[in-house]
Coordinates of C-alpha atoms in Angstrom, one line a residue:
M1016 CA 8.2 -25.1 -0.2
H1017 CA 8.0 -21.5 1.8
P1018 CA 9.8 -18.6 0.6
T1019 CA 12.7 -17.2 3.4
G1020 CA 13.1 -14.0 2.3
I1021 CA 10.8 -10.5 0.3
T1022 CA 12.0 -11.2 -3.2
G1023 CA 11.0 -15.3 -2.7
K1024 CA 7.7 -14.1 -1.3
L1025 CA 7.2 -11.5 -4.4
A1026 CA 8.2 -14.5 -6.6
R1027 CA 5.9 -17.1 -5.1
T1028 CA 2.9 -14.4 -5.1
A1029 CA 3.7 -13.7 -9.0
A1030 CA 3.7 -17.5 -9.9
L1031 CA 0.3 -18.2 -7.9
H1032 CA -1.6 -15.1 -9.8
P1033 CA 0.3 -14.7 -13.1
W1034 CA -2.5 -13.3 -15.0
K1035 CA -2.9 -10.3 -12.6
L1036 CA 0.6 -9.4 -12.6
V1037 CA 0.4 -9.6 -16.3
A1038 CA -2.4 -7.6 -16.6
V1039 CA -0.6 -4.9 -14.5
W1040 CA 2.4 -4.7 -16.4
V1041 CA 0.4 -4.6 -19.5
V1042 CA -1.7 -1.4 -18.6
V1043 CA 1.7 0.2 -17.3
L1044 CA 2.8 -0.6 -21.1
V1045 CA -0.3 0.9 -22.6
I1046 CA 0.2 4.1 -20.7
G1047 CA 3.5 4.5 -21.4
L1048 CA 2.9 4.0 -25.2
T1049 CA 0.0 6.2 -24.9
T1050 CA 2.1 9.0 -22.9
M1051 CA 5.3 8.9 -25.7
A1052 CA 2.5 9.2 -28.4
T1053 CA 0.7 12.2 -27.3
L1054 CA 2.6 14.0 -24.8
G1055 CA 6.0 13.9 -26.6
N1056 CA 9.4 14.9 -24.6
R1057 CA 10.8 18.8 -24.1
F1058 CA 14.1 16.9 -23.9
T1059 CA 16.9 20.0 -23.8
M1060 CA 20.5 20.4 -25.6
N1061 CA 21.2 23.2 -23.2
E1062 CA 24.3 22.5 -20.6
E1063 CA 23.6 24.1 -17.1
F1064 CA 25.7 24.3 -14.2
R1065 CA 24.7 24.8 -10.1
T1066 CA 28.1 26.1 -9.7
D1067 CA 30.2 29.3 -10.8
L1068 CA 32.6 28.4 -13.8
E1069 CA 35.0 31.4 -14.9
S1070 CA 33.8 31.1 -18.3
L1071 CA 30.1 31.5 -17.3
L1072 CA 30.7 34.3 -15.3
A1073 CA 33.0 36.0 -18.2
D1074 CA 29.7 35.1 -20.4
D1075 CA 27.4 36.8 -17.9
L1076 CA 29.7 39.8 -17.5
I1077 CA 29.5 40.6 -21.4
T1078 CA 25.4 39.8 -21.3
E1079 CA 25.0 42.4 -19.0
R1080 CA 27.4 45.2 -19.5
L1081 CA 28.4 45.3 -23.2
N1082 CA 25.4 43.6 -24.5
G1083 CA 22.5 45.3 -22.8
G1084 CA 21.4 42.1 -21.1
A1085 CA 21.1 39.8 -24.5
E1086 CA 23.6 36.9 -24.9
D1087 CA 25.9 37.1 -27.9
P1088 CA 23.3 35.6 -30.6
A1089 CA 24.0 32.2 -31.8
Q1090 CA 24.8 32.0 -35.6
E1091 CA 25.3 29.8 -38.7
R1092 CA 28.5 30.6 -40.8
V1093 CA 26.6 29.4 -44.3
I1094 CA 29.5 28.8 -46.7
V1095 CA 28.9 28.7 -50.4
S1096 CA 31.1 27.7 -52.7
A1097 CA 31.5 26.9 -56.9
T1098 CA 33.7 25.6 -59.1
G1099 CA 35.0 27.4 -62.2
M1100 CA 33.4 30.8 -60.5
T1101 CA 33.9 33.3 -58.4
V1102 CA 32.3 35.8 -56.1
D1103 CA 32.5 38.5 -58.8
D1104 CA 30.6 36.3 -61.0
P1105 CA 26.4 37.6 -61.5
A1106 CA 25.6 33.7 -61.4
F1107 CA 27.4 33.6 -58.5
E1108 CA 25.9 36.2 -56.4
A1109 CA 22.3 35.1 -57.6
V1110 CA 23.1 31.6 -56.1
V1111 CA 24.3 33.4 -52.8
A1112 CA 20.9 35.6 -53.2
S1113 CA 18.8 32.3 -53.3
V1114 CA 20.4 31.3 -50.2
A1115 CA 20.1 34.1 -48.4
S1116 CA 16.4 34.5 -49.2
A1117 CA 15.9 30.8 -48.1
I1118 CA 17.4 30.9 -45.0
A1119 CA 15.7 34.7 -44.1
A1120 CA 12.3 33.2 -45.0
H1121 CA 12.5 31.3 -41.4
D1122 CA 11.2 33.1 -38.4
E1123 CA 13.9 31.5 -36.4
V1124 CA 16.4 33.7 -38.2
S1125 CA 16.7 37.3 -37.0
R1126 CA 19.4 38.7 -39.5
V1127 CA 21.1 37.4 -42.9
E1128 CA 24.3 39.3 -44.0
T1129 CA 26.5 38.6 -47.4
W1130 CA 29.4 39.9 -48.8
Y1131 CA 27.3 41.8 -51.2
D1132 CA 25.6 43.3 -48.9
T1133 CA 28.7 44.1 -46.3
G1134 CA 31.4 44.1 -48.5
Q1135 CA 33.2 42.6 -45.3
D1136 CA 36.7 40.7 -47.2
A1137 CA 36.7 38.4 -44.5
L1138 CA 33.3 36.5 -45.7
V1139 CA 35.3 36.1 -48.9
S1140 CA 38.1 33.2 -49.2
F1141 CA 41.2 33.9 -50.6
D1142 CA 40.5 32.2 -54.0
R1143 CA 37.3 34.1 -53.8
H1144 CA 35.6 30.6 -54.9
R1145 CA 33.9 30.7 -51.6
T1146 CA 32.0 33.2 -49.6
V1147 CA 29.9 33.4 -46.2
V1148 CA 26.9 33.6 -45.4
V1149 CA 26.4 34.8 -42.1
T1150 CA 22.7 33.6 -40.3
T1151 CA 22.0 35.0 -37.0
L1152 CA 19.5 32.9 -35.3
A1153 CA 16.6 34.7 -33.3
G1154 CA 16.1 34.8 -29.7
D1155 CA 17.9 33.4 -26.4
P1156 CA 21.2 31.4 -27.9
A1157 CA 20.4 28.1 -26.1
D1158 CA 16.6 28.1 -27.5
A1159 CA 17.7 29.4 -30.6
V1160 CA 20.3 26.3 -30.9
Q1161 CA 17.5 24.1 -30.2
N1162 CA 15.0 25.5 -32.1
G1163 CA 17.3 26.0 -35.1
Q1164 CA 16.4 22.7 -36.8
P1165 CA 14.1 23.9 -39.3
V1166 CA 16.8 26.5 -40.5
L1167 CA 19.4 23.7 -40.6
E1168 CA 17.2 21.3 -42.9
T1169 CA 16.6 24.1 -45.3
I1170 CA 20.5 24.5 -45.5
R1171 CA 20.6 20.8 -46.1
E1172 CA 17.9 21.0 -49.0
L1173 CA 20.1 24.1 -50.5
Q1174 CA 22.8 21.5 -51.2
T1175 CA 21.1 20.5 -54.8
L1176 CA 20.2 24.6 -54.9
A1177 CA 22.7 24.6 -58.4
P1178 CA 24.8 22.6 -60.3
G1179 CA 28.5 23.1 -59.6
F1180 CA 27.6 24.8 -56.0
E1181 CA 28.0 23.5 -52.3
V1182 CA 26.6 24.8 -49.4
L1183 CA 27.7 23.7 -46.0
T1184 CA 27.1 25.9 -42.5
L1185 CA 29.2 25.8 -39.4
G1186 CA 27.8 26.7 -36.0
E1187 CA 26.8 25.7 -32.3
A1188 CA 23.1 24.6 -33.6
S1189 CA 24.5 22.7 -36.8
T1190 CA 27.8 21.1 -34.7
I1191 CA 25.0 20.0 -31.6
D1192 CA 22.7 19.0 -34.4
T1193 CA 25.5 16.5 -35.9
V1194 CA 27.2 15.3 -32.8
N1195 CA 23.4 14.4 -31.4
T1196 CA 22.7 12.8 -34.9
T1197 CA 25.9 10.6 -35.1
A1198 CA 26.0 9.6 -31.5
E1199 CA 22.2 8.5 -31.9
E1200 CA 22.9 6.6 -34.7
G1201 CA 26.3 4.7 -33.4
I1202 CA 24.2 4.1 -30.2
A1203 CA 21.0 2.6 -32.2
K1204 CA 23.7 0.5 -33.8
G1205 CA 25.6 -0.6 -31.0
E1206 CA 22.0 -1.4 -29.0
T1207 CA 21.0 -3.6 -32.2
I1208 CA 24.1 -5.3 -32.4
G1209 CA 24.0 -5.8 -28.5
I1210 CA 20.5 -7.3 -29.1
I1211 CA 21.6 -9.8 -31.8
V1212 CA 25.2 -10.9 -29.7
A1213 CA 23.1 -10.8 -26.7
L1214 CA 20.2 -13.4 -28.1
V1215 CA 23.0 -15.3 -29.8
V1216 CA 24.8 -16.0 -26.8
M1217 CA 21.6 -16.6 -24.8
A1218 CA 20.5 -19.3 -27.7
V1219 CA 24.0 -20.9 -27.0
V1220 CA 23.4 -21.0 -23.4
F1221 CA 20.3 -22.0 -23.3
G1222 CA 19.7 -24.1 -26.3
T1223 CA 15.9 -23.1 -26.7
L1224 CA 14.4 -20.1 -28.4
V1225 CA 11.5 -19.2 -25.9
S1226 CA 14.1 -19.0 -23.1
A1227 CA 16.7 -17.1 -25.1
G1228 CA 13.8 -14.5 -26.4
L1229 CA 12.3 -13.8 -23.1
P1230 CA 15.3 -11.7 -21.4
I1231 CA 15.0 -9.6 -24.8
V1232 CA 11.6 -9.0 -24.8
L1233 CA 11.3 -8.1 -21.1
T1234 CA 14.2 -5.9 -21.6
I1235 CA 12.5 -3.9 -24.6
V1236 CA 9.5 -3.6 -22.2
A1237 CA 11.3 -1.9 -19.6
L1238 CA 13.1 0.2 -22.3
L1239 CA 9.6 1.3 -23.4
V1240 CA 8.0 2.0 -19.8
T1241 CA 11.3 3.7 -18.9
T1242 CA 11.6 6.0 -21.9
S1243 CA 7.9 7.2 -21.4
I1244 CA 8.7 7.9 -17.8
A1245 CA 11.6 10.0 -18.8
M1246 CA 9.7 12.0 -21.5
T1247 CA 6.7 12.9 -19.3
A1248 CA 9.6 13.9 -16.5
S1249 CA 11.0 16.2 -18.9
H1250 CA 8.1 18.3 -19.2
V1251 CA 9.0 18.9 -15.7
F1252 CA 13.0 18.5 -15.3
D1253 CA 15.3 20.2 -17.1
L1254 CA 16.5 16.9 -18.7
N1255 CA 19.2 16.5 -21.5
T1256 CA 18.7 14.1 -24.2
A1257 CA 21.6 12.0 -22.9
V1258 CA 19.2 10.4 -20.7
I1259 CA 17.8 8.4 -23.3
Q1260 CA 21.0 7.3 -24.3
M1261 CA 21.9 6.2 -21.0
I1262 CA 18.4 4.9 -20.5
G1263 CA 19.1 2.0 -23.5
M1264 CA 22.7 1.5 -22.7
I1265 CA 21.9 0.8 -19.0
G1266 CA 18.7 -0.8 -19.7
L1267 CA 20.0 -3.5 -22.2
A1268 CA 22.6 -4.5 -19.6
V1269 CA 21.0 -4.7 -16.3
G1270 CA 17.8 -6.0 -18.2
I1271 CA 19.1 -9.2 -20.0
D1272 CA 21.4 -9.9 -16.8
Y1273 CA 19.1 -9.8 -14.5
T1274 CA 16.5 -12.1 -16.4
L1275 CA 19.2 -14.2 -17.4
F1276 CA 20.2 -15.2 -13.8
I1277 CA 16.6 -15.9 -12.9
V1278 CA 15.5 -17.9 -16.2
A1279 CA 19.0 -20.0 -16.0
R1280 CA 17.9 -20.4 -11.8
Y1281 CA 14.4 -21.8 -12.7
R1282 CA 15.5 -23.9 -15.3
E1283 CA 18.1 -25.4 -12.7
E1284 CA 15.6 -25.8 -10.1
R1285 CA 13.0 -27.4 -12.4
E1286 CA 16.1 -30.1 -13.2
R1287 CA 16.5 -31.1 -9.8
G1288 CA 12.7 -32.0 -10.0
L1289 CA 11.2 -28.8 -8.1
E1290 CA 7.4 -28.3 -8.5
L1291 CA 6.9 -25.5 -10.9
I1292 CA 6.1 -22.9 -8.1
D1293 CA 8.4 -24.2 -6.0
A1294 CA 10.9 -24.0 -8.5
I1295 CA 10.1 -20.0 -9.3
T1296 CA 10.2 -19.6 -5.4
H1297 CA 13.4 -20.7 -5.3
A1298 CA 14.7 -18.7 -7.8
G1299 CA 13.2 -15.9 -6.4
D1300 CA 14.6 -16.6 -3.0
T1301 CA 18.2 -16.7 -4.6
S1302 CA 18.9 -15.4 -7.9
S1303 CA 16.3 -12.6 -7.2
K1304 CA 17.7 -11.7 -4.2
A1305 CA 21.1 -11.2 -5.9
V1306 CA 19.3 -9.0 -8.4
L1307 CA 17.7 -7.0 -5.7
F1308 CA 21.5 -5.8 -4.4
S1309 CA 22.9 -5.7 -7.4
G1310 CA 20.3 -3.1 -8.5
L1311 CA 20.7 -1.2 -5.3
T1312 CA 24.3 -1.0 -6.3
V1313 CA 24.1 0.1 -9.7
V1314 CA 21.0 2.7 -8.5
V1315 CA 23.9 4.0 -6.2
S1316 CA 26.7 4.2 -8.5
L1317 CA 24.2 6.3 -10.7
L1318 CA 23.1 8.6 -7.8
G1319 CA 26.6 9.6 -7.6
M1320 CA 26.4 11.5 -10.6
L1321 CA 23.7 14.0 -9.1
I1322 CA 26.5 14.8 -6.9
V1323 CA 28.1 16.9 -10.0
P1324 CA 26.6 20.2 -10.5
W1325 CA 26.4 19.7 -14.2
N1326 CA 22.8 19.0 -16.0
L1327 CA 24.3 16.6 -18.6
T1328 CA 25.3 14.0 -15.2
T1329 CA 22.5 14.7 -13.2
S1330 CA 20.3 13.8 -16.6
M1331 CA 22.5 10.8 -17.1
A1332 CA 21.7 9.6 -13.8
G1333 CA 17.9 9.4 -15.0
A1334 CA 18.8 5.8 -15.9
I1335 CA 18.5 4.8 -12.5
V1336 CA 15.1 4.8 -13.6
V1337 CA 15.4 1.9 -15.8
V1338 CA 17.4 -0.1 -13.3
I1339 CA 14.6 0.1 -11.1
V1340 CA 11.8 -1.0 -13.7
S1341 CA 14.3 -3.7 -14.8
V1342 CA 14.5 -4.9 -11.1
L1343 CA 10.7 -4.8 -10.5
M1344 CA 9.7 -6.4 -13.6
T1345 CA 12.6 -9.2 -12.9
L1346 CA 10.9 -9.6 -9.3
T1347 CA 7.6 -9.5 -10.5
L1348 CA 6.6 -10.0 -14.2
L1349 CA 9.1 -12.6 -14.8
P1350 CA 7.9 -15.2 -12.3
A1351 CA 4.2 -14.8 -13.8
V1352 CA 5.6 -15.3 -17.2
L1353 CA 7.5 -18.3 -15.8
S1354 CA 4.4 -19.6 -14.2
L1355 CA 2.3 -19.0 -17.3
L1356 CA 4.9 -21.1 -19.4
G1357 CA 6.3 -23.7 -17.3
D1358 CA 8.3 -25.9 -19.3
R1359 CA 7.2 -24.4 -22.1
I1360 CA 10.6 -22.2 -21.7
N1361 CA 12.4 -24.8 -23.2
R1362 CA 11.0 -25.1 -26.7
G1363 CA 12.2 -24.2 -29.8
K1364 CA 15.2 -26.4 -29.5
I1365 CA 18.5 -24.8 -31.8
P1366 CA 19.6 -27.5 -34.2
F1367 CA 23.4 -28.3 -33.3
I1368 CA 22.8 -26.5 -29.7
G1369 CA 19.5 -28.0 -28.4
Y1370 CA 18.8 -27.8 -24.8
Q1371 CA 20.0 -31.2 -22.6
R1372 CA 17.8 -31.7 -19.7
S1373 CA 21.3 -33.0 -17.7
M1374 CA 23.3 -29.3 -18.7
A1375 CA 22.1 -27.5 -15.7
T1376 CA 22.6 -30.1 -13.3
S1377 CA 26.0 -31.8 -14.7
S1378 CA 27.6 -28.3 -14.3
S1379 CA 26.3 -27.6 -11.3
T1380 CA 27.5 -30.7 -9.2
T1381 CA 30.9 -31.6 -11.6
G1382 CA 31.7 -28.3 -13.1
S1383 CA 32.1 -29.4 -16.7
G1384 CA 32.7 -27.0 -19.0
F1385 CA 35.5 -24.4 -20.1
W1386 CA 34.4 -22.5 -17.0
G1387 CA 34.4 -25.2 -14.8
W1388 CA 38.0 -26.2 -15.8
T1389 CA 39.0 -22.5 -15.7
S1390 CA 37.4 -22.7 -12.4
R1391 CA 39.2 -25.4 -10.9
A1392 CA 42.7 -24.5 -13.0
V1393 CA 42.1 -20.8 -10.6
M1394 CA 41.6 -22.5 -7.4
R1395 CA 44.6 -25.1 -8.1
R1396 CA 46.7 -22.0 -7.9
P1397 CA 45.3 -18.9 -6.4
V1398 CA 48.2 -17.1 -5.4
V1399 CA 49.6 -17.3 -9.3
S1400 CA 46.1 -16.6 -10.3
L1401 CA 45.6 -13.5 -8.2
I1402 CA 49.0 -11.8 -8.9
G1403 CA 48.7 -12.4 -13.0
S1404 CA 45.2 -11.2 -13.1
A1405 CA 45.5 -8.1 -10.7
G1406 CA 49.0 -7.8 -12.5
L1407 CA 47.1 -7.3 -15.9
L1408 CA 44.4 -4.9 -14.6
V1409 CA 47.6 -2.8 -13.0
I1410 CA 49.4 -2.5 -15.8
L1411 CA 46.5 -2.0 -18.0
G1412 CA 45.5 1.1 -15.6
S1413 CA 49.0 2.6 -15.5
F1414 CA 48.3 4.2 -18.9
A1415 CA 45.1 5.8 -17.4
F1416 CA 48.0 8.0 -15.8
S1417 CA 48.2 9.4 -19.2
L1418 CA 44.4 10.0 -19.2
S1419 CA 44.0 13.5 -20.9
L1420 CA 40.6 14.8 -20.6
G1421 CA 38.6 17.1 -22.9
Y1422 CA 34.9 18.1 -23.7
G1423 CA 34.7 18.0 -27.5
N1424 CA 32.5 19.0 -30.3
L1425 CA 34.2 18.7 -33.3
S1426 CA 36.8 16.7 -32.4
I1427 CA 34.4 13.9 -31.7
L1428 CA 33.1 14.2 -35.1
P1429 CA 33.6 12.1 -38.0
E1430 CA 36.2 13.4 -40.4
E1431 CA 34.2 13.0 -43.6
S1432 CA 31.0 15.0 -42.0
D1433 CA 29.8 18.1 -43.1
T1434 CA 30.5 20.2 -40.2
I1435 CA 34.3 19.5 -39.8
R1436 CA 34.6 20.1 -43.9
A1437 CA 33.1 23.3 -43.1
Y1438 CA 35.2 23.7 -40.1
T1439 CA 38.6 23.3 -42.3
I1440 CA 37.4 24.9 -45.0
F1441 CA 36.6 28.2 -42.9
Q1442 CA 39.4 27.7 -41.0
N1443 CA 42.4 27.4 -44.0
E1444 CA 40.3 29.6 -46.3
F1445 CA 39.3 32.3 -45.0
P1446 CA 41.4 36.0 -44.0
G1447 CA 41.3 36.2 -40.2
A1448 CA 39.0 33.1 -39.5
D1449 CA 38.8 32.0 -36.2
Y1450 CA 35.5 30.1 -35.0
Q1451 CA 36.5 29.8 -31.4
P1452 CA 38.6 32.3 -30.1
A1453 CA 39.8 33.2 -26.2
T1454 CA 38.0 36.0 -24.8
I1455 CA 39.4 38.0 -22.0
V1456 CA 37.0 40.1 -19.7
I1457 CA 38.4 43.0 -17.8
E1458 CA 35.8 44.2 -15.0
A1459 CA 36.4 47.7 -13.0
D1460 CA 34.8 50.3 -11.2
D1461 CA 35.9 52.7 -14.1
I1462 CA 38.4 51.1 -17.1
T1463 CA 40.0 54.8 -18.2
L1464 CA 42.2 54.4 -14.7
P1465 CA 45.6 54.9 -15.7
E1466 CA 46.5 51.7 -13.6
V1467 CA 43.9 49.6 -15.3
Q1468 CA 44.8 50.8 -18.7
G1469 CA 48.6 50.2 -17.7
A1470 CA 47.5 46.5 -16.6
I1471 CA 45.6 46.0 -20.1
D1472 CA 48.7 47.4 -21.8
G1473 CA 50.8 45.0 -20.4
L1474 CA 48.6 42.0 -20.9
L1475 CA 48.5 42.7 -24.6
A1476 CA 52.4 43.1 -24.7
S1477 CA 52.2 39.4 -22.9
I1478 CA 49.6 38.1 -25.4
E1479 CA 51.9 39.3 -28.7
R1480 CA 54.9 37.9 -27.1
D1481 CA 53.3 35.0 -26.6
G1482 CA 53.2 34.1 -30.2
F1483 CA 50.5 31.4 -29.8
F1484 CA 47.8 34.4 -30.3
G1485 CA 46.4 36.3 -32.9
A1486 CA 45.6 39.9 -33.5
P1487 CA 43.7 41.1 -30.3
S1488 CA 40.2 42.6 -31.0
V1489 CA 39.2 45.0 -27.8
V1490 CA 36.2 46.2 -27.2
T1491 CA 34.7 48.6 -24.1
A1492 CA 31.7 48.7 -22.7
P1493 CA 29.6 52.0 -22.8
G1494 CA 29.7 52.6 -18.9
N1495 CA 33.4 52.4 -19.0
D1496 CA 33.3 49.2 -16.5
L1497 CA 34.2 46.4 -18.6
V1498 CA 36.8 45.5 -21.8
R1499 CA 36.3 42.7 -24.0
I1500 CA 39.4 41.1 -25.4
D1501 CA 39.2 38.5 -28.1
V1502 CA 42.4 36.5 -29.6
G1503 CA 42.6 34.0 -32.0
L1504 CA 44.1 30.7 -31.2
A1505 CA 47.1 29.3 -33.4
A1506 CA 45.4 25.9 -33.2
D1507 CA 42.2 23.7 -32.5
A1508 CA 40.4 24.9 -29.6
E1509 CA 40.0 21.5 -28.3
S1510 CA 43.8 20.8 -28.7
N1511 CA 46.5 20.5 -26.1
Q1512 CA 48.7 23.6 -27.4
A1513 CA 45.0 25.5 -27.0
V1514 CA 44.4 24.4 -23.4
D1515 CA 48.2 25.0 -22.3
A1516 CA 47.7 28.8 -23.7
V1517 CA 44.4 29.3 -21.6
K1518 CA 46.4 28.0 -18.5
R1519 CA 49.2 30.7 -19.6
L1520 CA 46.6 33.6 -19.4
R1521 CA 44.7 32.5 -16.4
G1522 CA 47.9 31.5 -14.2
E1523 CA 50.8 33.6 -16.0
Y1524 CA 49.9 36.8 -17.5
I1525 CA 46.3 37.9 -15.8
P1526 CA 47.8 37.5 -12.4
A1527 CA 51.0 39.3 -13.7
H1528 CA 49.4 42.6 -14.5
F1529 CA 45.9 42.3 -12.5
D1530 CA 46.9 41.1 -9.2
A1531 CA 48.0 44.4 -7.5
I1532 CA 45.2 46.3 -8.6
D1533 CA 41.3 47.0 -8.2
A1534 CA 40.2 45.2 -11.3
D1535 CA 39.2 41.7 -12.1
A1536 CA 39.9 39.8 -15.4
H1537 CA 38.1 36.3 -16.6
V1538 CA 38.4 34.4 -19.4
T1539 CA 35.9 32.5 -21.6
G1540 CA 35.4 31.0 -25.0
Y1541 CA 35.2 27.4 -25.9
T1542 CA 38.7 26.3 -24.8
A1543 CA 38.1 27.9 -21.4
F1544 CA 34.8 26.5 -21.3
M1545 CA 36.3 23.0 -21.5
S1546 CA 39.1 23.5 -19.1
D1547 CA 36.2 24.9 -16.7
I1548 CA 34.3 21.3 -17.2
I1549 CA 37.9 19.3 -17.3
G1550 CA 38.4 21.1 -13.5
L1551 CA 34.7 20.3 -12.7
V1552 CA 35.2 16.8 -13.0
R1553 CA 38.3 16.4 -11.4
T1554 CA 37.2 18.2 -8.5
Y1555 CA 33.7 15.9 -8.1
L1556 CA 35.5 12.3 -9.4
P1557 CA 36.9 11.7 -5.9
I1558 CA 33.9 12.5 -4.2
I1559 CA 31.7 10.1 -6.6
F1560 CA 34.4 7.7 -5.9
A1561 CA 33.8 7.7 -1.9
F1562 CA 30.3 8.1 -1.7
V1563 CA 29.6 5.3 -4.4
L1564 CA 32.4 3.0 -2.7
T1565 CA 31.0 3.6 1.0
I1566 CA 27.5 3.4 0.3
S1567 CA 28.4 -0.2 -2.1
F1568 CA 30.3 -1.1 1.0
V1569 CA 27.3 -1.0 3.2
L1570 CA 24.6 -2.5 0.7
L1571 CA 27.2 -5.7 0.5
L1572 CA 27.3 -5.5 4.1
L1573 CA 23.7 -6.0 4.7
A1574 CA 23.4 -8.9 1.8
F1575 CA 26.4 -11.2 2.4
R1576 CA 26.7 -10.2 6.6
S1577 CA 30.5 -10.2 5.8
I1578 CA 33.3 -8.0 6.0
V1579 CA 36.0 -9.8 3.5
V1580 CA 33.4 -9.9 0.8
P1581 CA 32.6 -6.2 0.2
I1582 CA 36.1 -5.1 1.0
K1583 CA 37.2 -8.0 -1.8
A1584 CA 34.5 -6.6 -3.9
I1585 CA 35.7 -2.8 -3.7
V1586 CA 39.2 -3.8 -4.4
M1587 CA 38.0 -5.8 -7.6
N1588 CA 35.5 -3.0 -8.6
L1589 CA 38.3 -0.5 -8.1
L1590 CA 41.1 -2.6 -10.2
S1591 CA 38.3 -3.1 -13.0
V1592 CA 37.4 0.9 -13.6
F1593 CA 41.5 1.5 -13.1
A1594 CA 41.9 -0.9 -16.1
S1595 CA 39.2 0.3 -18.1
Y1596 CA 40.4 3.9 -17.9
G1597 CA 43.7 2.5 -18.9
M1598 CA 42.4 0.9 -22.1
L1599 CA 40.6 4.0 -22.8
V1600 CA 43.7 5.9 -22.7
L1601 CA 45.5 2.9 -24.6
V1602 CA 43.0 2.4 -27.5
F1603 CA 41.6 6.0 -28.0
Q1604 CA 44.6 8.4 -26.9
K1605 CA 47.4 5.9 -28.1
G1606 CA 45.4 4.5 -31.2
F1607 CA 46.3 0.7 -30.2
G1608 CA 44.0 -1.3 -32.4
T1609 CA 41.9 1.6 -33.6
N1610 CA 42.7 0.4 -37.2
L1611 CA 41.4 -3.1 -36.2
L1612 CA 38.4 -2.1 -34.4
G1613 CA 37.3 0.8 -36.6
F1614 CA 37.9 3.0 -33.6
R1615 CA 39.2 7.0 -34.2
Q1616 CA 42.5 8.0 -32.0
V1617 CA 41.8 11.5 -30.5
E1618 CA 43.9 13.9 -28.2
R1619 CA 41.4 13.8 -24.9
I1620 CA 38.6 11.7 -23.9
D1621 CA 35.4 13.3 -23.2
A1622 CA 35.0 14.6 -19.4
F1623 CA 31.6 13.2 -19.1
I1624 CA 32.9 9.6 -19.7

């Protein structure tokens, strides 16, 4: 049998020279593992943007004009609590001194302040059973957050410093560390469950251990190779740690899926009586072609994320590599392995399931089984089936209109986590505490001009009348060209109320007082930054959709030589994504089924999703 396409030719070549292909991939894998072991990675938790965001502009103004070129340092609020003892007790003071000394011993720490040093009442809780050790991390804030791991480890070790005492910490470094740890543990657990479920499903479908295990083994190889490539690339590009998570999720999906297609087709061709090489070739001409175009479509979808000027999404687009590796492996290594295994692919028959030789041919000719029955039922009533299935997707998708985007760190953490406990304690038990205030930055050539001062006074009056904001803290730059106003928020910085408050600042109060004068006012802080992220995603989402759907249409047009098939695929794609967004809202925002599924209801869905 002669191959008709490039995928068939690749499959036949690999089948005729299997050991050469296996040797090439073994070398690639060894190089990858060696790279992972020796080179390591330089993934970053920092987020960078290739566009102007109002909050980041305000931060830059504070850095340049108020802080003499230095960014606000990264800090950890280390909370020391005691039962049956107050901060006035000498034993409490001794424990706090030990905590401060252990933290200050790190080179990553530039300053440590306690209530005993400063006398600041804000560092002692209302009941005086708790105090805060303010820890300032050294260096650039972004680097400090990334390099603060040794400090966090010391703080965790201090938990057992003395009986009756508890040590918790709250800060950007600890929050990001907890977010990453939680995400990594969750994804690792999810991937483990996914592999087990996939193995069980394939065991049921194929009936033999070898055919069921082959897709898993090849997928793991693809993940290792891709991870090594990503780790190498991190030394050249600013890659966010999210790239590893995306490689794992996308790699498992496409790797198992693509291998499954070809193994199933190969076994069918052997069932029909084709010789070994011919069966592999025909599988390459058919299923491998589908894999190639499917892979190209996934790559195009991921390329869409490169459009967003945000290193988090561009790093996640790095999963393109795992798709390419999976496709290359499926088109080359898999045919070689099938050639070496031959009919041994059917070894390891599973009791009570077993591989029936007639399964492939009977299912393809008579359409027996559940899916055959379903297909026949759908085709007998195509209009009813179309209206029913599309109607269900539209109903689910209708919830997407209530989608509330956010960008959370604290809100996505388990409520029982130490970070959430520290946040709750700090916000509720310390005087004047506000972990994430809103910050207004006013710039002008001369802040002391009467019209500028009048505008500032008017803005402060509007803030006071609002009732949602706390007492303002006003700082003027030495050059009289900038004023910084910090105001507390009466709700969580990630809440809808906080977002609405920032909207009032930006859309009502600031324009009312500053539009008519020669001065500019910008809002920053966590809530403002989150709002900017939401705006960024809303701006680029339609562009991504248009890009992905247009390129997908062209690819499908080339693959099927048909106008109807690409249009049908795009409509189905939109319906499925629409329904998926609706399900996100239904489950995670509205809480439907959260108790049953062990999920957590939240106010907002992370924008990057």
